[in-house]
Every structure is written in structure tokens, then in C-alpha cells.
Short mmCIF file of C-alpha atoms and ligand atoms in Angstrom, two decimals:
data_model
loop_
_atom_site.label_atom_id
_atom_site.label_comp_id
_atom_site.label_asym_id
_atom_site.label_seq_id
_atom_site.Cartn_x
_atom_site.Cartn_y
_atom_site.Cartn_z
CA MET A 1 5.89 11.63 26.86
CA THR A 2 8.05 13.69 24.42
CA ASP A 3 7.63 17.58 24.13
CA ARG A 4 9.66 17.60 21.08
CA CYS A 5 8.39 19.65 18.25
CA LEU A 6 8.14 18.18 14.78
CA LEU A 7 7.67 19.82 11.34
CA ALA A 8 5.94 17.77 9.02
CA VAL A 9 5.00 18.53 5.19
CA GLU A 10 2.64 16.91 2.74
CA SER A 11 2.62 17.32 -0.81
CA SER A 12 1.81 14.11 -2.55
CA CYS A 13 -1.11 15.19 -4.65
CA ASP A 14 -2.64 18.53 -5.04
CA ASP A 15 -2.60 20.13 -1.72
CA THR A 16 0.58 21.72 -0.09
CA SER A 17 0.55 21.10 3.91
CA ALA A 18 2.55 21.93 6.83
CA ALA A 19 2.10 21.16 10.49
CA VAL A 20 4.05 21.76 13.77
CA LEU A 21 3.28 19.12 16.16
CA ARG A 22 4.52 19.39 19.84
CA GLY A 23 4.41 15.75 21.52
CA GLU A 24 1.85 13.65 20.31
CA SER A 25 -1.13 15.45 19.77
CA GLU A 26 -0.65 19.30 20.39
CA LEU A 27 -0.76 21.01 17.07
CA LEU A 28 0.84 24.36 17.22
CA GLY A 29 0.70 25.24 13.35
CA HIS A 30 -1.36 23.60 10.84
CA ILE A 31 -1.85 24.94 6.97
CA ILE A 32 -3.37 23.45 4.04
CA ALA A 33 -2.90 25.06 0.67
CA THR A 34 -5.43 23.73 -1.63
CA GLN A 35 -5.09 23.97 -5.76
CA ASP A 36 -8.26 24.82 -7.24
CA MET A 37 -7.01 25.02 -10.80
CA HIS A 38 -7.67 21.44 -11.34
CA ALA A 39 -11.29 22.02 -11.49
CA GLU A 40 -10.88 23.85 -14.80
CA TYR A 41 -9.52 20.32 -16.27
CA GLY A 42 -11.80 18.05 -14.31
CA GLY A 43 -9.12 16.30 -12.56
CA VAL A 44 -5.48 16.64 -11.32
CA VAL A 45 -2.85 17.68 -13.89
CA PRO A 46 0.53 16.04 -12.47
CA GLU A 47 2.81 18.66 -14.22
CA VAL A 48 0.48 21.44 -13.00
CA ALA A 49 0.06 20.23 -9.41
CA SER A 50 4.10 20.09 -8.89
CA ARG A 51 4.82 23.57 -10.12
CA ALA A 52 2.09 24.74 -7.87
CA GLN A 53 3.85 22.84 -5.09
CA LEU A 54 7.02 24.48 -5.78
CA ARG A 55 5.42 28.07 -5.80
CA VAL A 56 3.89 27.82 -2.43
CA ILE A 57 5.73 25.14 -0.41
CA ASP A 58 7.97 28.22 1.26
CA GLY A 59 4.95 30.16 2.19
CA VAL A 60 3.18 27.37 3.61
CA VAL A 61 5.65 26.19 5.76
CA SER A 62 6.64 29.80 6.97
CA THR A 63 2.88 30.33 7.87
CA ALA A 64 2.77 27.17 9.73
CA LEU A 65 5.81 28.21 11.73
CA ALA A 66 4.47 31.77 12.15
CA GLU A 67 1.04 29.96 13.37
CA ALA A 68 3.22 27.92 15.93
CA ASP A 69 5.08 31.04 17.01
CA MET A 70 8.42 29.21 16.15
CA THR A 71 11.21 29.78 13.59
CA LEU A 72 12.91 26.51 11.85
CA ALA A 73 15.77 26.87 14.51
CA ALA A 74 13.38 25.69 17.17
CA ILE A 75 12.33 22.46 15.38
CA ASP A 76 13.62 19.49 16.78
CA GLU A 77 12.41 16.69 13.94
CA PHE A 78 11.49 16.80 10.58
CA ALA A 79 8.91 14.12 8.67
CA VAL A 80 7.75 14.35 4.87
CA THR A 81 5.32 12.23 3.04
CA ALA A 82 7.52 9.82 0.96
CA GLY A 83 4.70 8.25 -1.13
CA PRO A 84 2.89 6.93 -2.50
CA GLY A 85 1.50 9.89 -4.92
CA LEU A 86 2.65 12.04 -7.92
CA ILE A 87 6.39 11.79 -8.00
CA GLY A 88 6.75 15.57 -9.08
CA SER A 89 4.64 16.76 -6.27
CA LEU A 90 5.82 14.32 -3.73
CA LEU A 91 9.61 15.53 -4.84
CA VAL A 92 8.83 19.17 -3.73
CA GLY A 93 8.20 18.55 -0.24
CA LEU A 94 10.81 15.76 0.19
CA ASN A 95 13.55 18.01 -1.22
CA TRP A 96 12.36 20.84 1.02
CA VAL A 97 12.35 18.75 4.24
CA LYS A 98 15.63 16.77 3.45
CA GLY A 99 17.47 20.34 2.83
CA ALA A 100 16.12 21.59 6.22
CA ALA A 101 16.77 18.62 8.35
CA TYR A 102 20.39 18.59 6.59
CA ALA A 103 21.02 22.41 7.40
CA ARG A 104 19.76 22.17 10.93
CA ARG A 105 21.29 18.77 11.52
CA ARG A 106 18.05 17.55 12.91
CA PRO A 107 16.55 13.73 12.76
CA LEU A 108 14.48 13.16 9.71
CA VAL A 109 11.81 10.50 8.65
CA GLY A 110 9.65 9.68 5.59
CA VAL A 111 6.18 8.59 6.13
CA HIS A 112 3.85 6.53 4.09
CA HIS A 113 0.73 8.46 2.63
CA MET A 114 -1.96 5.97 3.68
CA GLU A 115 -0.24 5.14 7.08
CA ALA A 116 -0.72 8.85 7.95
CA HIS A 117 -4.39 8.39 7.19
CA LEU A 118 -4.58 5.75 9.76
CA PHE A 119 -3.13 8.18 12.32
CA ALA A 120 -5.28 11.28 11.24
CA THR A 121 -8.39 10.52 13.95
CA THR A 122 -5.63 9.96 17.13
CA LEU A 123 -5.11 13.52 17.15
CA GLU A 124 -9.03 14.51 17.89
CA ASP A 125 -9.54 11.71 19.79
CA GLU A 126 -7.15 9.43 21.85
CA ARG A 127 -9.39 6.55 21.99
CA ALA A 128 -8.95 5.85 18.42
CA GLN A 129 -5.97 3.25 19.20
CA PRO A 130 -5.54 -0.18 17.97
CA PRO A 131 -6.71 -2.82 18.02
CA PHE A 132 -9.32 -1.47 15.28
CA VAL A 133 -10.96 -2.10 11.90
CA ALA A 134 -9.76 0.54 9.37
CA LEU A 135 -11.36 1.83 6.36
CA LEU A 136 -9.18 4.10 4.33
CA VAL A 137 -10.95 5.57 1.41
CA SER A 138 -9.15 8.14 -0.69
CA GLY A 139 -8.78 9.28 -4.58
CA GLY A 140 -6.03 6.79 -4.98
CA HIS A 141 -6.40 3.97 -2.43
CA THR A 142 -9.34 2.03 -0.78
CA LEU A 143 -7.98 0.10 1.84
CA LEU A 144 -9.65 -2.58 4.63
CA LEU A 145 -7.14 -3.34 7.41
CA HIS A 146 -7.28 -4.95 10.90
CA VAL A 147 -4.90 -2.75 12.72
CA GLU A 148 -3.56 -5.11 15.72
CA GLU A 149 -1.02 -2.35 17.01
CA TRP A 150 0.40 0.62 15.34
CA GLY A 151 2.83 -0.59 12.60
CA ARG A 152 1.27 -4.01 12.04
CA TYR A 153 -1.24 -3.88 9.42
CA HIS A 154 -3.43 -6.76 8.22
CA LEU A 155 -4.53 -6.09 4.81
CA LEU A 156 -8.14 -7.38 4.40
CA GLY A 157 -9.03 -6.18 1.36
CA GLN A 158 -8.61 -3.62 -1.38
CA THR A 159 -10.30 -2.51 -4.74
CA ARG A 160 -9.66 -4.33 -7.63
CA ASP A 161 -9.78 -1.60 -9.88
CA ASP A 162 -10.53 2.26 -9.04
CA ALA A 163 -10.20 3.78 -5.67
CA ALA A 164 -13.47 4.94 -3.87
CA GLY A 165 -12.69 8.67 -4.55
CA GLU A 166 -11.67 8.30 -7.94
CA ALA A 167 -15.33 6.77 -8.55
CA PHE A 168 -16.73 9.58 -7.28
CA ASP A 169 -14.81 11.89 -9.20
CA LYS A 170 -15.39 9.76 -12.62
CA VAL A 171 -18.77 9.70 -12.17
CA ALA A 172 -19.21 13.29 -11.16
CA ARG A 173 -17.46 14.04 -14.56
CA LEU A 174 -19.94 11.79 -16.29
CA MET A 175 -22.63 13.40 -14.57
CA GLY A 176 -21.05 17.18 -15.39
CA LEU A 177 -20.64 18.17 -11.72
CA GLY A 178 -17.00 19.16 -11.81
CA TYR A 179 -13.84 18.37 -9.92
CA PRO A 180 -13.64 17.02 -6.93
CA GLY A 181 -16.60 14.86 -7.61
CA GLY A 182 -17.28 13.78 -4.08
CA PRO A 183 -18.55 16.43 -2.39
CA ALA A 184 -20.53 17.44 -5.52
CA ILE A 185 -22.05 14.30 -5.58
CA GLU A 186 -23.20 14.01 -2.08
CA ARG A 187 -24.52 17.37 -2.21
CA MET A 188 -26.57 16.49 -5.28
CA ALA A 189 -27.53 13.10 -3.54
CA ARG A 190 -29.28 14.97 -0.78
CA ASP A 191 -32.27 15.93 -3.16
CA GLY A 192 -32.12 12.81 -5.23
CA ASP A 193 -34.37 9.70 -4.81
CA ALA A 194 -31.86 6.49 -5.06
CA THR A 195 -34.83 4.08 -5.99
CA ARG A 196 -35.11 5.53 -9.27
CA HIS A 197 -32.15 3.91 -10.82
CA PRO A 198 -31.38 0.95 -8.54
CA PHE A 199 -27.88 -0.11 -9.43
CA PRO A 200 -26.81 -3.32 -7.57
CA VAL A 201 -24.15 -2.99 -4.56
CA PRO A 202 -20.62 -4.46 -6.41
CA MET A 203 -19.02 -7.51 -4.79
CA ILE A 204 -21.70 -8.63 -2.90
CA ARG A 205 -22.43 -12.42 -3.11
CA GLY A 206 -24.47 -13.93 -0.18
CA ASP A 207 -22.67 -17.16 -0.32
CA SER A 208 -19.20 -16.05 0.12
CA GLY A 209 -17.07 -16.40 3.18
CA PRO A 210 -13.79 -14.91 4.76
CA ASP A 211 -11.73 -17.29 2.99
CA ASP A 212 -13.08 -16.35 -0.36
CA ASP A 213 -10.97 -13.78 -2.39
CA ASP A 214 -13.83 -11.35 -2.83
CA TYR A 215 -15.18 -11.48 0.58
CA TYR A 216 -13.41 -8.19 1.56
CA ASP A 217 -12.26 -6.80 -1.68
CA MET A 218 -14.25 -3.87 -3.52
CA SER A 219 -14.47 -2.83 -6.99
CA PHE A 220 -15.97 0.40 -8.42
CA SER A 221 -15.71 0.14 -12.26
CA GLY A 222 -18.64 -1.77 -12.96
CA LEU A 223 -20.98 0.42 -11.31
CA LYS A 224 -19.31 3.42 -12.87
CA THR A 225 -19.88 1.81 -16.18
CA ALA A 226 -23.61 1.23 -15.31
CA VAL A 227 -23.86 4.82 -14.45
CA LEU A 228 -22.27 5.65 -17.81
CA LEU A 229 -24.74 3.87 -19.89
CA ARG A 230 -27.64 5.21 -17.79
CA VAL A 231 -26.49 8.59 -18.31
CA ARG A 232 -26.41 8.03 -22.27
CA GLU A 233 -29.83 6.74 -22.17
CA LEU A 234 -31.29 9.48 -20.19
CA GLU A 235 -29.24 12.02 -22.67
CA GLU A 236 -31.02 10.45 -25.53
CA SER A 237 -34.21 10.99 -23.95
CA GLY A 238 -33.64 14.17 -22.87
CA ARG A 239 -34.10 13.64 -19.32
CA LEU A 240 -30.65 13.58 -18.04
CA GLU A 241 -30.78 17.07 -16.35
CA GLU A 242 -33.89 16.41 -14.18
CA GLU A 243 -32.54 12.89 -13.22
CA ILE A 244 -29.03 13.76 -11.91
CA PRO A 245 -29.81 14.25 -8.22
CA HIS A 246 -31.64 10.66 -8.34
CA LEU A 247 -28.59 9.36 -10.46
CA ALA A 248 -26.22 10.87 -7.79
CA ALA A 249 -28.14 9.29 -4.72
CA ALA A 250 -28.33 5.79 -6.61
CA PHE A 251 -24.46 5.92 -7.13
CA GLN A 252 -23.46 7.13 -3.69
CA GLN A 253 -25.93 4.51 -2.19
CA ALA A 254 -24.37 1.60 -4.29
CA ALA A 255 -21.03 2.60 -3.93
CA LEU A 256 -21.18 3.30 -0.18
CA GLY A 257 -23.19 0.36 0.33
CA GLN A 258 -20.15 -1.80 -0.42
CA LEU A 259 -17.81 0.06 1.71
CA VAL A 260 -20.31 -0.32 4.64
CA GLU A 261 -21.17 -4.09 4.03
CA LYS A 262 -17.20 -4.88 3.74
CA THR A 263 -16.39 -3.04 6.97
CA LEU A 264 -19.13 -4.52 8.62
CA ARG A 265 -17.59 -8.29 7.52
CA ALA A 266 -14.34 -7.01 8.84
CA VAL A 267 -15.69 -6.04 12.30
CA GLN A 268 -17.62 -9.16 12.68
CA ALA A 269 -14.43 -11.71 11.65
CA SER A 270 -12.04 -9.81 13.95
CA GLY A 271 -14.42 -9.03 16.90
CA CYS A 272 -12.82 -5.27 16.97
CA GLN A 273 -14.94 -2.78 19.05
CA ARG A 274 -13.35 0.23 17.10
CA VAL A 275 -13.62 1.31 13.53
CA VAL A 276 -11.50 4.02 11.85
CA LEU A 277 -12.17 6.09 8.87
CA GLY A 278 -9.61 7.83 7.00
CA GLY A 279 -9.38 9.61 3.44
CA GLY A 280 -11.31 12.13 1.57
CA VAL A 281 -14.34 10.00 1.13
CA ALA A 282 -14.65 9.96 4.70
CA ARG A 283 -15.87 13.36 4.64
CA ASN A 284 -19.01 11.88 3.40
CA ARG A 285 -21.71 12.23 6.16
CA ALA A 286 -23.91 9.46 4.80
CA LEU A 287 -20.75 7.09 4.77
CA ALA A 288 -20.37 7.76 8.41
CA ASP A 289 -24.24 7.66 8.97
CA GLY A 290 -24.37 4.57 7.16
CA LEU A 291 -21.75 2.73 9.09
CA GLY A 292 -22.69 4.02 12.48
CA GLY A 293 -26.07 3.03 11.88
CA ARG A 294 -25.16 -0.52 11.49
CA LEU A 295 -22.00 -1.15 13.66
CA GLY A 296 -24.39 -1.66 16.85
CA PRO A 297 -23.84 -0.44 20.48
CA LYS A 298 -20.71 -2.03 21.36
CA VAL A 299 -18.72 -0.93 18.55
CA THR A 300 -17.30 2.81 18.23
CA LEU A 301 -16.76 4.64 14.97
CA PHE A 302 -14.17 7.35 14.78
CA VAL A 303 -14.35 9.77 11.83
CA PRO A 304 -12.02 12.46 11.39
CA SER A 305 -13.20 15.91 11.08
CA PRO A 306 -13.08 17.38 7.11
CA ARG A 307 -9.98 19.03 7.49
CA LEU A 308 -8.15 15.88 8.86
CA ALA A 309 -9.69 13.44 6.50
CA THR A 310 -8.55 14.69 3.21
CA ASP A 311 -4.76 15.20 2.72
CA ASN A 312 -3.18 17.35 5.65
CA ALA A 313 0.31 17.47 7.22
CA ALA A 314 -0.90 17.05 10.85
CA MET A 315 -1.74 13.36 10.21
CA VAL A 316 1.90 13.15 8.74
CA ALA A 317 3.50 14.44 11.87
CA ARG A 318 1.49 12.02 14.12
CA ALA A 319 2.51 9.21 12.01
CA ALA A 320 6.13 10.38 12.32
CA ARG A 321 6.00 10.79 15.85
CA PHE A 322 5.36 7.08 16.32
CA HIS A 323 8.30 6.27 13.86
CA LEU A 324 10.58 8.76 15.37
CA ASP A 325 9.59 7.27 18.88
CA ARG A 326 10.70 3.90 17.39
CA GLY A 327 14.27 5.09 16.87
CA GLU A 328 13.62 5.10 13.07
CA ARG A 329 15.57 7.70 11.31
CA ALA A 330 16.08 8.31 7.42
CA ASP A 331 19.34 9.49 5.77
CA LEU A 332 19.98 11.79 2.94
CA GLU A 333 19.45 8.66 0.63
CA LEU A 334 15.63 9.09 1.31
CA ASN A 335 13.65 9.39 -1.67
CA ALA A 336 10.28 9.79 -3.06
CA ARG A 337 8.42 6.77 -4.54
CA ALA A 338 5.23 6.90 -6.55
CA ASP A 339 4.09 3.55 -5.34
CA LEU A 340 5.86 3.19 -2.01
CA PRO A 341 4.59 -0.02 -0.45
CA MET A 342 3.26 0.49 3.04
CA PRO A 343 5.05 -0.48 5.81
CA GLY A 344 4.21 -3.11 8.25
CA ILE A 345 1.32 -4.56 6.01
CA VAL A 346 0.79 -8.23 6.86
CA ARG A 347 -1.22 -10.68 4.45
CA ASN A 348 -3.14 -13.57 5.78
CA GLY A 349 -1.19 -13.57 9.04
CA ALA A 350 2.55 -13.44 7.67
CA SER A 351 4.48 -10.76 6.95
CA PRO A 352 5.70 -10.04 3.49
O1 LIG B 1 -7.65 11.62 0.85
P1 LIG B 1 -7.51 12.65 -0.24
O2 LIG B 1 -7.81 14.06 0.22
O3 LIG B 1 -6.59 12.63 -1.21
C1 LIG B 1 -5.93 11.42 -1.81
O4 LIG B 1 -4.94 11.01 -1.09
O5 LIG B 1 -6.36 10.95 -2.67
O6 LIG B 1 -8.98 12.13 -0.92
C2 LIG B 1 -9.36 12.86 -2.09
C3 LIG B 1 -10.82 12.20 -2.60
C4 LIG B 1 -11.11 12.84 -4.07
O7 LIG B 1 -11.35 11.85 -4.68
C5 LIG B 1 -12.62 13.29 -3.48
O8 LIG B 1 -13.68 13.42 -4.37
C6 LIG B 1 -13.07 12.69 -2.51
O9 LIG B 1 -11.94 12.20 -1.69
N1 LIG B 1 -13.87 13.21 -1.64
C7 LIG B 1 -15.27 12.77 -1.31
C8 LIG B 1 -15.94 13.78 -0.53
N2 LIG B 1 -15.14 14.60 -0.25
C9 LIG B 1 -13.66 14.30 -0.36
N3 LIG B 1 -16.19 11.55 -1.71
C10 LIG B 1 -17.38 11.30 -1.11
N4 LIG B 1 -17.77 12.40 -0.53
C11 LIG B 1 -17.27 13.56 -0.28
N5 LIG B 1 -17.74 14.33 0.66
ZN1 LIG B 2 -4.84 11.11 0.96
#
């Protein structure tokens, strides 16, 4: 096993993060700087996010190096998120790392952001290895995968409209709960009674089977509209404020119910005995509890700690370790792509 030291940077959205990883799982330094000014605008403003990335990137990398008690000269390999994400934000991290790798004449690799989310749990628990079913739920993506082996990802289902985290953010905004919406809704929902606003769980037909298009796919926009209509009704009758916790609980129950149901279908069809969660929505305790309660004793659920569930460079470093060990190297042509396709995605058993 290698004991090389890798420096990774993640800057795909509104967090700037750097990590120093030795070998496969020894995290020597890890810094995450979160931008809080987006709360003011109720969401991430891309231009504001990329300028903020530029302001903090030097400091974030040097603090991670200091935490690892290292200098840039001691870094053996470099990695950076190359996409998907906000192009202006991605470019800040990418150019920083490209410059450093070139100056130090060291290997460089670009990492796909969602593949990095897939690797996060292995940093905390070595048993989180393929084969497993993965549910990746973030602000930009919702993916249900059957991971046979690292680097080979069967895409079972994905959202047809909004991502899961995006739905939490939009619904929170409708209810005036601020940004980011996920944690706010989860907090509110604890005091709520979901049965007061029974929203149907989306995309669940009792008579559908694995060969049907909608068996694994997900959707959140109909649920969001249902919440919007209920918010307007309650506003008109002057009862919105008192109903907010109940609305939050009802939305959360329907949204998470869909994620749980689709994941259970994937577990059943694949016969996998491990399930791995990833992405910001994986911070939601009700999701982990709801899924854990339904999986049965033979299936182990791996949930990343909150710090490794949301965007961070440690997961980028861990995914990069895998690609570097396979001999992959990027050259100076490496560029950021807002819509970078996930490497190794396989649909219906065939490579794309
Ligand atoms: O993975 P992530 O940090 O960034 C992206 O790659 O998008 O995910 C951020 C998303 C946001 O939409 C946020 O509202 C959601 O994760 N989130 C949550 C919770 N904490 C963060 N959603 C539901 N419940 C939470 N506790
Ligand atoms: Zn993410």
C-alpha cells in the first residue's frame, strides 16, 4: 500500500476545501471554508461564489498543509474536482492545483465531484467497499447506483427534475426558512406532525417493476408545487406560521419516503448487503433512520459523518487515490466542465 501524500482541492460550489491524504485513509490535514453570504440571497449566487473562492483558496490550502505539518514541496501528487459544478468556482480550484502540480513537477488527476461523494464513507469505515447500492443526494444531483466495483457504476435511477437537496432548499425558501434549506427543514420537522398535510410520496406505483422507466427514477417538483399550493392556502387563511413545522415534517416525510423506497428497490433487485449514502442530504438523520429501519438485519448502512457528507476535499483525495493507483494522470490540458459526465457510468448493463 502506498504512503504517498496527496493534496486535493474542492471548489465546485460555495465551499472551498483542501485536504492532505497519506496512503488510502490517513487524513493529515483537512480544511473546509463555507461561504455564509449566500443566506442573504436565499441561494448560491455563482459570481459571488467564485470571487469568494478566489479570496480564500490560498489560505485554505496553506492551513491544510500547516495542519498536516507539511510544505507544498513534500506533496507527492495533486488532485482537484474538475466538475460538475459552477464553472467559475471550479476554475479557481482547478487552476490553483494545476499551477502547483506544474511548478512542483508532480502527477495531477481531475476528479468527478459525485464520484468523490461515493468514496467519502470509506475514509471512516473501510468496510464501505463495493459491491453496494449508493444513494447520492446533494444540491445538484440525485443518483441511485449499483456499484459493482470502484470505477464501474450502474446507474439505476436519477431525478427527473429537481435534485433532492435543491427541493429542500426551494421548499425552505417557500416557507421563509432561509438557506441552506435542508438543515432548517430537518430542525423544523422535529416539532411537526406530518399527518396534518398528507402529501403523496412521488413516483411510487404499486404495479411498476424493475423494467419500467419510473421504477428507480425520482421526482421532486410535483411535491414542491403541492407544498407551494398549501403555503398559499395557509397564507390566505392566516395560519401559515403555526403550520410551518407540520408542513416541514410532511414535505420531509414524502421526499425522504421516495428516497427510501427507491433505495430499497435497488437493494432488493441487486441483492447487495451494503448501502452507502453520500451528499449533503445524507446529513439528514431522518433519512438514515428511515432507511436503516427498513433495510433489515442482513444489510449494513454506511452514512458519512456530517463533515464528509457535504462538500469536502477529503473525499476528492480518496477518489483521486483510486484513479492515481490505476495509473491515471491528467496533463495540463485538464479543464473544468460544469456538466462533466461521471466516469465509469454503465446503463442497463452496457458501457456508454
Ligand atoms: O453535497 P452538498 O454539500 O453540495 C452539492 O454538491 O450540492 O449538498 C448540499 C445540499 C443542500 O441542498 C442542502 O440543503 C442539503 O445538501 N442538506 C440537507 C441537510 N443538510 C444539507 N438536506 C436535508 N437535510 C439536511 N440535514
Ligand atoms: Zn456535493
